[in-house]
Short mmCIF file of C-alpha atoms and ligand atoms in Angstrom, two decimals:
data_model
loop_
_atom_site.label_atom_id
_atom_site.label_comp_id
_atom_site.label_asym_id
_atom_site.label_seq_id
_atom_site.Cartn_x
_atom_site.Cartn_y
_atom_site.Cartn_z
CA MET A 646 49.82 -101.17 -48.89
CA THR A 647 46.15 -100.18 -48.79
CA VAL A 648 44.58 -103.63 -48.88
CA GLU A 649 44.43 -106.04 -45.98
CA LEU A 650 44.59 -109.69 -46.90
CA ASP A 651 45.74 -112.83 -45.02
CA TRP A 652 48.95 -112.66 -47.17
CA GLU A 653 50.55 -115.78 -45.57
CA ASN A 654 47.55 -118.05 -46.29
CA LEU A 655 46.55 -117.15 -49.85
CA GLY A 656 46.55 -120.56 -51.53
CA PHE A 657 46.01 -120.75 -55.27
CA GLU A 658 42.60 -119.28 -55.93
CA TYR A 659 40.98 -116.82 -58.24
CA ARG A 660 40.38 -113.41 -56.80
CA LYS A 661 38.82 -110.57 -58.75
CA LEU A 662 41.14 -107.58 -58.86
CA PRO A 663 40.10 -104.07 -59.97
CA PHE A 664 41.84 -103.97 -63.42
CA ARG A 665 42.70 -106.28 -66.29
CA TYR A 666 44.06 -105.54 -69.78
CA ILE A 667 42.24 -106.37 -73.05
CA SER A 668 43.17 -106.01 -76.69
CA ARG A 669 41.38 -107.24 -79.91
CA PHE A 670 42.80 -108.32 -83.12
CA LYS A 671 40.65 -107.54 -86.14
CA ASP A 672 41.28 -106.92 -89.91
CA GLY A 673 44.83 -108.10 -89.59
CA SER A 674 46.13 -106.02 -86.67
CA TRP A 675 45.92 -105.54 -82.91
CA ASP A 676 44.31 -102.52 -81.38
CA GLU A 677 46.19 -100.59 -78.81
CA GLY A 678 44.67 -102.32 -75.86
CA ALA A 679 43.51 -100.88 -72.60
CA LEU A 680 42.88 -101.54 -68.93
CA THR A 681 39.29 -102.19 -68.04
CA GLU A 682 37.33 -102.88 -64.76
CA ASP A 683 35.01 -105.27 -66.56
CA SER A 684 35.93 -108.82 -65.62
CA THR A 685 33.59 -110.55 -68.08
CA LEU A 686 34.55 -111.30 -71.65
CA HIS A 687 31.98 -110.55 -74.46
CA LEU A 688 32.43 -113.03 -77.28
CA GLU A 689 30.48 -114.45 -80.19
CA GLU A 690 28.63 -117.67 -79.77
CA ALA A 691 30.52 -119.28 -82.64
CA SER A 692 33.95 -118.31 -81.35
CA THR A 693 36.58 -121.06 -82.20
CA ALA A 694 38.03 -120.78 -78.64
CA LEU A 695 34.80 -122.22 -77.33
CA HIS A 696 34.15 -124.85 -80.02
CA TYR A 697 37.56 -125.96 -81.34
CA GLY A 698 39.92 -125.09 -78.51
CA GLN A 699 41.74 -122.32 -80.48
CA GLN A 700 43.21 -120.69 -77.39
CA GLY A 701 46.34 -120.56 -75.55
CA PHE A 702 47.56 -118.98 -72.22
CA GLU A 703 50.46 -118.10 -70.11
CA GLY A 704 51.36 -117.90 -66.40
CA LEU A 705 53.94 -115.67 -64.82
CA LYS A 706 54.38 -113.88 -61.39
CA ALA A 707 55.33 -110.48 -59.97
CA TYR A 708 57.40 -110.51 -56.88
CA ARG A 709 57.63 -107.86 -54.16
CA THR A 710 61.28 -107.20 -53.23
CA LYS A 711 62.79 -106.09 -49.93
CA ASP A 712 62.97 -102.55 -51.05
CA GLY A 713 59.25 -102.52 -52.01
CA SER A 714 59.88 -102.58 -55.86
CA ILE A 715 58.37 -105.19 -58.06
CA ASN A 716 60.18 -107.87 -60.11
CA LEU A 717 58.98 -109.80 -63.17
CA PHE A 718 60.88 -113.00 -63.88
CA ARG A 719 61.79 -113.52 -67.52
CA PRO A 720 58.46 -112.30 -69.07
CA ASP A 721 60.20 -112.12 -72.46
CA LYS A 722 60.31 -115.99 -72.31
CA ASN A 723 56.53 -116.03 -71.64
CA ALA A 724 55.92 -113.76 -74.64
CA GLU A 725 57.99 -116.04 -76.86
CA ARG A 726 56.24 -119.13 -75.66
CA LEU A 727 52.89 -117.58 -76.28
CA GLN A 728 54.02 -116.79 -79.80
CA ARG A 729 55.02 -120.44 -80.35
CA THR A 730 51.64 -121.49 -79.05
CA ALA A 731 49.92 -119.00 -81.42
CA ARG A 732 51.76 -120.35 -84.39
CA ARG A 733 50.85 -123.96 -83.54
CA LEU A 734 47.17 -123.04 -83.32
CA MET A 735 47.07 -120.59 -86.22
CA MET A 736 46.52 -117.53 -84.05
CA PRO A 737 48.15 -114.10 -84.57
CA GLU A 738 51.24 -113.59 -82.43
CA VAL A 739 51.24 -111.04 -79.63
CA PRO A 740 54.59 -109.03 -80.10
CA THR A 741 56.91 -109.23 -77.10
CA ASP A 742 56.75 -105.52 -76.43
CA LYS A 743 52.88 -105.59 -76.41
CA PHE A 744 52.93 -108.65 -74.04
CA ILE A 745 55.39 -107.15 -71.54
CA ASP A 746 53.60 -103.72 -71.68
CA ALA A 747 50.25 -105.43 -70.92
CA VAL A 748 51.70 -107.40 -68.08
CA LYS A 749 53.32 -104.23 -66.53
CA GLN A 750 50.08 -102.20 -66.87
CA VAL A 751 48.09 -104.85 -65.06
CA VAL A 752 50.67 -105.17 -62.25
CA LYS A 753 50.90 -101.33 -61.88
CA ALA A 754 47.14 -100.91 -61.83
CA ASN A 755 46.69 -103.59 -59.16
CA GLU A 756 49.91 -102.80 -57.23
CA ASP A 757 48.18 -102.85 -53.89
CA PHE A 758 47.52 -106.59 -54.37
CA VAL A 759 51.18 -107.56 -54.88
CA PRO A 760 51.87 -109.41 -51.63
CA PRO A 761 54.30 -107.85 -49.21
CA TYR A 762 58.00 -109.15 -49.26
CA GLY A 763 58.52 -111.98 -46.71
CA THR A 764 54.94 -113.39 -46.81
CA GLY A 765 55.74 -115.90 -49.48
CA GLY A 766 52.88 -114.58 -51.63
CA THR A 767 53.17 -113.28 -55.22
CA LEU A 768 50.98 -111.85 -57.83
CA TYR A 769 50.09 -114.49 -60.28
CA ILE A 770 49.55 -113.06 -63.86
CA ARG A 771 47.49 -114.88 -66.49
CA PRO A 772 47.74 -113.77 -70.11
CA LEU A 773 45.09 -115.41 -72.44
CA LEU A 774 44.76 -115.43 -76.24
CA ILE A 775 41.43 -116.76 -77.68
CA GLY A 776 39.91 -117.01 -81.16
CA VAL A 777 36.54 -115.09 -81.36
CA GLY A 778 34.19 -113.87 -84.08
CA ASN A 779 31.57 -116.16 -85.63
CA THR A 780 32.88 -119.19 -87.71
CA ILE A 781 31.25 -122.57 -87.62
CA GLY A 782 33.66 -124.43 -89.94
CA VAL A 783 36.83 -125.84 -88.64
CA HIS A 784 39.28 -122.99 -89.53
CA ALA A 785 41.10 -120.18 -87.85
CA ALA A 786 39.02 -117.45 -86.26
CA PRO A 787 38.67 -113.97 -87.96
CA GLU A 788 39.35 -112.21 -84.66
CA TYR A 789 41.17 -112.65 -81.36
CA ILE A 790 41.11 -111.36 -77.84
CA PHE A 791 44.33 -111.02 -75.84
CA THR A 792 43.63 -110.43 -72.20
CA VAL A 793 45.82 -110.21 -68.98
CA PHE A 794 44.48 -110.54 -65.49
CA ALA A 795 46.06 -111.16 -62.14
CA MET A 796 45.51 -112.22 -58.47
CA PRO A 797 47.63 -112.65 -55.30
CA VAL A 798 48.45 -116.32 -54.60
CA GLY A 799 50.46 -118.53 -52.22
CA ASN A 800 51.40 -122.22 -52.72
CA TYR A 801 50.03 -124.21 -55.64
CA PHE A 802 50.52 -127.76 -54.06
CA LYS A 803 49.32 -127.83 -50.44
CA GLY A 804 52.65 -128.68 -49.10
CA GLY A 805 54.89 -125.77 -50.39
CA LEU A 806 58.29 -126.94 -49.64
CA ALA A 807 57.01 -130.08 -47.75
CA PRO A 808 57.15 -133.00 -50.19
CA THR A 809 53.91 -134.48 -51.62
CA ASN A 810 53.29 -137.73 -53.45
CA PHE A 811 52.38 -138.48 -57.09
CA ILE A 812 51.01 -141.38 -59.02
CA VAL A 813 51.98 -142.50 -62.50
CA SER A 814 49.16 -142.47 -65.03
CA TYR A 815 48.98 -145.47 -67.33
CA ASP A 816 45.30 -145.04 -68.33
CA TYR A 817 45.47 -141.49 -69.55
CA ASP A 818 47.99 -139.33 -71.42
CA ARG A 819 47.91 -135.50 -71.45
CA ALA A 820 49.11 -135.07 -75.00
CA ALA A 821 49.81 -136.99 -78.27
CA PRO A 822 53.29 -137.51 -79.59
CA HIS A 823 52.95 -134.99 -82.42
CA GLY A 824 50.03 -133.18 -80.85
CA THR A 825 49.91 -129.94 -78.81
CA GLY A 826 51.78 -131.13 -75.73
CA ALA A 827 54.53 -128.47 -76.13
CA ALA A 828 51.86 -125.71 -76.61
CA LYS A 829 50.35 -124.06 -73.49
CA VAL A 830 46.74 -124.72 -74.55
CA GLY A 831 43.57 -125.41 -72.66
CA GLY A 832 42.88 -128.67 -74.44
CA ASN A 833 45.85 -130.33 -72.71
CA TYR A 834 44.30 -129.35 -69.35
CA ALA A 835 40.81 -130.50 -70.35
CA ALA A 836 42.43 -133.96 -71.04
CA SER A 837 44.08 -133.92 -67.59
CA LEU A 838 40.96 -133.27 -65.44
CA VAL A 839 39.83 -136.88 -65.05
CA PRO A 840 43.24 -138.38 -64.28
CA GLY A 841 44.06 -135.35 -61.93
CA ASP A 842 40.82 -135.82 -60.03
CA THR A 843 41.27 -139.56 -59.74
CA ALA A 844 44.78 -139.01 -58.33
CA LYS A 845 43.57 -136.48 -55.83
CA ASP A 846 40.75 -138.82 -54.61
CA ARG A 847 43.39 -141.37 -53.90
CA GLY A 848 45.37 -138.86 -51.85
CA PHE A 849 48.10 -137.87 -54.32
CA SER A 850 48.96 -134.27 -55.33
CA ASP A 851 48.68 -134.99 -59.09
CA VAL A 852 49.59 -137.38 -61.78
CA ILE A 853 52.87 -138.16 -63.41
CA TYR A 854 52.41 -138.54 -67.20
CA LEU A 855 54.57 -140.85 -69.29
CA ASP A 856 55.60 -140.44 -72.87
CA PRO A 857 52.44 -141.31 -74.82
CA ALA A 858 54.10 -143.59 -77.37
CA THR A 859 55.69 -146.10 -75.06
CA HIS A 860 54.62 -145.35 -71.55
CA THR A 861 58.12 -146.00 -70.22
CA LYS A 862 59.58 -142.52 -69.68
CA ILE A 863 58.46 -139.73 -67.35
CA GLU A 864 57.24 -136.59 -69.15
CA GLU A 865 55.36 -134.20 -66.78
CA VAL A 866 54.14 -133.86 -63.25
CA GLY A 867 50.57 -132.62 -63.73
CA SER A 868 51.06 -129.01 -64.77
CA ALA A 869 54.74 -128.86 -63.89
CA ASN A 870 57.97 -130.31 -65.22
CA PHE A 871 59.90 -133.12 -63.52
CA PHE A 872 63.56 -133.17 -62.43
CA GLY A 873 65.63 -135.62 -60.49
CA ILE A 874 68.92 -135.42 -58.70
CA THR A 875 71.42 -138.30 -58.78
CA ALA A 876 74.03 -139.30 -56.23
CA ASP A 877 76.65 -138.17 -58.77
CA ASN A 878 75.41 -134.52 -58.46
CA GLU A 879 73.54 -134.50 -61.69
CA PHE A 880 70.38 -132.56 -62.40
CA ILE A 881 68.25 -134.53 -64.93
CA THR A 882 65.00 -133.52 -66.57
CA PRO A 883 63.08 -135.13 -69.41
CA LEU A 884 63.57 -134.29 -72.96
CA SER A 885 60.55 -134.84 -75.30
CA PRO A 886 58.60 -132.98 -77.92
CA SER A 887 55.30 -133.39 -76.10
CA ILE A 888 56.43 -131.74 -72.82
CA LEU A 889 55.45 -128.11 -72.11
CA PRO A 890 58.86 -126.32 -72.09
CA SER A 891 58.91 -124.88 -68.61
CA ILE A 892 60.75 -121.57 -68.19
CA THR A 893 61.39 -122.53 -64.53
CA LYS A 894 62.99 -125.79 -65.73
CA TYR A 895 65.32 -124.07 -68.12
CA SER A 896 66.19 -121.56 -65.45
CA LEU A 897 67.02 -124.51 -63.09
CA LEU A 898 69.10 -126.26 -65.71
CA TYR A 899 71.15 -123.08 -65.89
CA LEU A 900 71.41 -122.53 -62.09
CA ALA A 901 72.22 -126.21 -61.36
CA GLU A 902 75.19 -125.95 -63.80
CA ASN A 903 76.40 -122.40 -63.26
CA ARG A 904 75.61 -121.75 -59.55
CA LEU A 905 75.63 -125.25 -57.95
CA GLY A 906 78.33 -126.77 -60.02
CA MET A 907 76.12 -129.73 -60.97
CA LYS A 908 76.02 -131.57 -64.22
CA ALA A 909 72.70 -130.39 -65.89
CA ILE A 910 71.19 -132.92 -68.35
CA GLU A 911 68.01 -133.01 -70.46
CA GLY A 912 67.59 -136.72 -71.35
CA GLU A 913 65.37 -139.77 -70.91
CA VAL A 914 63.91 -140.51 -67.43
CA GLU A 915 62.76 -144.11 -67.28
CA VAL A 916 59.93 -144.59 -64.93
CA ASP A 917 61.23 -148.06 -63.97
CA ASN A 918 64.62 -146.67 -62.91
CA LEU A 919 63.64 -144.24 -60.13
CA ASP A 920 66.37 -145.66 -57.91
CA HIS A 921 68.75 -143.56 -59.96
CA PHE A 922 67.58 -140.46 -58.11
CA VAL A 923 68.19 -139.48 -54.53
CA GLU A 924 65.93 -136.47 -54.79
CA ALA A 925 63.19 -135.32 -57.15
CA GLY A 926 60.97 -132.26 -57.73
CA ALA A 927 58.29 -130.68 -59.77
CA CYS A 928 58.88 -127.22 -61.11
CA GLY A 929 56.90 -124.45 -62.81
CA THR A 930 55.73 -120.90 -62.13
CA ALA A 931 52.85 -121.92 -60.07
CA ALA A 932 54.56 -124.91 -58.40
CA VAL A 933 57.83 -123.03 -58.01
CA ILE A 934 59.90 -126.05 -56.84
CA SER A 935 57.77 -128.67 -55.05
CA PRO A 936 59.81 -131.60 -53.69
CA ILE A 937 58.37 -134.97 -54.67
CA GLY A 938 58.13 -137.26 -51.61
CA GLY A 939 57.23 -140.44 -53.34
CA ILE A 940 55.93 -141.86 -56.60
CA GLN A 941 53.28 -144.56 -56.85
CA ASN A 942 54.29 -146.52 -59.97
CA LYS A 943 51.81 -149.43 -60.42
CA ASP A 944 52.31 -151.43 -57.18
CA ASP A 945 55.51 -149.96 -56.21
CA PHE A 946 55.75 -146.86 -54.06
CA HIS A 947 59.11 -145.25 -54.51
CA VAL A 948 60.29 -142.75 -51.83
CA PHE A 949 63.08 -140.33 -52.90
CA TYR A 950 64.82 -138.30 -50.11
CA SER A 951 62.00 -138.40 -47.58
CA GLU A 952 58.21 -138.25 -47.57
CA THR A 953 58.24 -135.39 -45.03
CA GLU A 954 61.46 -133.36 -45.52
CA VAL A 955 62.88 -131.58 -48.53
CA GLY A 956 66.23 -132.80 -49.74
CA PRO A 957 69.39 -130.70 -49.43
CA VAL A 958 69.80 -130.22 -53.24
CA VAL A 959 66.28 -129.34 -53.93
CA LYS A 960 66.38 -126.90 -51.04
CA LYS A 961 69.54 -125.26 -52.61
CA LEU A 962 67.85 -125.00 -55.95
CA TYR A 963 64.80 -123.53 -54.33
CA ASP A 964 66.78 -120.92 -52.37
CA GLU A 965 68.76 -119.82 -55.42
CA LEU A 966 65.74 -119.53 -57.69
CA VAL A 967 63.36 -117.87 -55.32
CA GLY A 968 66.22 -115.63 -54.02
CA ILE A 969 66.71 -114.44 -57.55
CA GLN A 970 62.91 -113.93 -58.19
CA PHE A 971 62.54 -111.77 -54.99
CA GLY A 972 65.68 -109.86 -55.66
CA ASP A 973 67.76 -111.28 -52.81
CA VAL A 974 70.29 -113.13 -54.99
CA GLU A 975 72.04 -111.69 -57.97
CA ALA A 976 70.20 -112.65 -61.12
CA PRO A 977 71.85 -113.83 -64.32
CA GLU A 978 71.77 -111.08 -66.90
CA GLY A 979 68.37 -110.19 -68.41
CA TRP A 980 66.33 -112.37 -66.01
CA ILE A 981 64.72 -109.65 -63.98
CA PHE A 982 62.35 -106.97 -65.43
CA LYS A 983 61.34 -104.16 -63.11
CA VAL A 984 57.73 -103.03 -63.21
C1 PLP B 816 52.99 -123.84 -67.69
C2 PLP B 816 53.23 -125.20 -67.55
C3 PLP B 816 54.40 -125.66 -66.96
C4 PLP B 816 55.41 -124.74 -66.21
O1 PLP B 816 56.07 -123.85 -66.99
P1 PLP B 816 56.74 -122.57 -66.31
O2 PLP B 816 57.14 -121.78 -67.60
O3 PLP B 816 57.80 -123.01 -65.56
O4 PLP B 816 55.76 -121.87 -65.60
C5 PLP B 816 54.74 -127.07 -66.89
N1 PLP B 816 53.89 -127.98 -67.48
C6 PLP B 816 52.70 -127.59 -68.07
C7 PLP B 816 51.82 -128.57 -68.68
C8 PLP B 816 52.43 -126.11 -68.06
O5 PLP B 816 51.22 -125.76 -68.73
#
């Protein structure tokens, strides 16, 4: 390890690392792509990514294991999701092999910045696909840039495994019923800035979004998926076409059922029936598993397990998931890719 950083207190912030990967799509095909030290993108002023939101992104992490090697967690699933996002926004797909190769190149080139095992830090990897080239009419771009950069990170929500509180949004939705909610696109995030900021001003970690058509069912927790645990040992997470399908969420559904012997259910989660749950959490690559202390729903403040302590089932799920990611717990077949 040649770099000295305060690995235990990284937070979730941009940091410029020496290398990133960039590839360009032109005349119907991707070029080979290469690492570069240039952290600025050069693109045409009439690029569709800038004007019409023709862009999508991904987020995944590299984990330093006890023996010093480096794990990626299900990067093939991120590649497939970026392909679905690309189809929804009429962008060319990045083949899975190209995606994984780019991620591995970036991790290897910046290997000294993968936080040491045991510090809680990880290397966050951000693949980005944008429409470029000059077009002013509303149609798909003639050319595309696929880039991957990375930075060491710590906790996304301040608390880490300490519960934080969220507030239900009735004034704003993040996505429309048949819109782009299930695609990982910047536009969904632009729509979430005002409600997110308002929630933080009021002392909450983020917003809980409801289903946009009826505002009766929970969809997402800001930029993470929601799950609840019932007294009957059920793991329940919302099912909706406008939720971003979290790879962490699908991993937890599998682990809850196959490792913890729970009943794992994707179904409706009514916001007026939170009493149904004894514990709740938010999950995602950045959020990992963040326990939800309480939810402000109109005038009602609902506390799950505790506002200050993580509940036993959420803790078990966390230990199983994070144990697999850092190589301390045996992974289901095909979940870990070595760099
Ligand atoms: C990326 C993302 C998630 C989490 O997905 P993971 O695959 O678990 O990282 C959840 N919600 C939204 C809106 C997202 O963009």
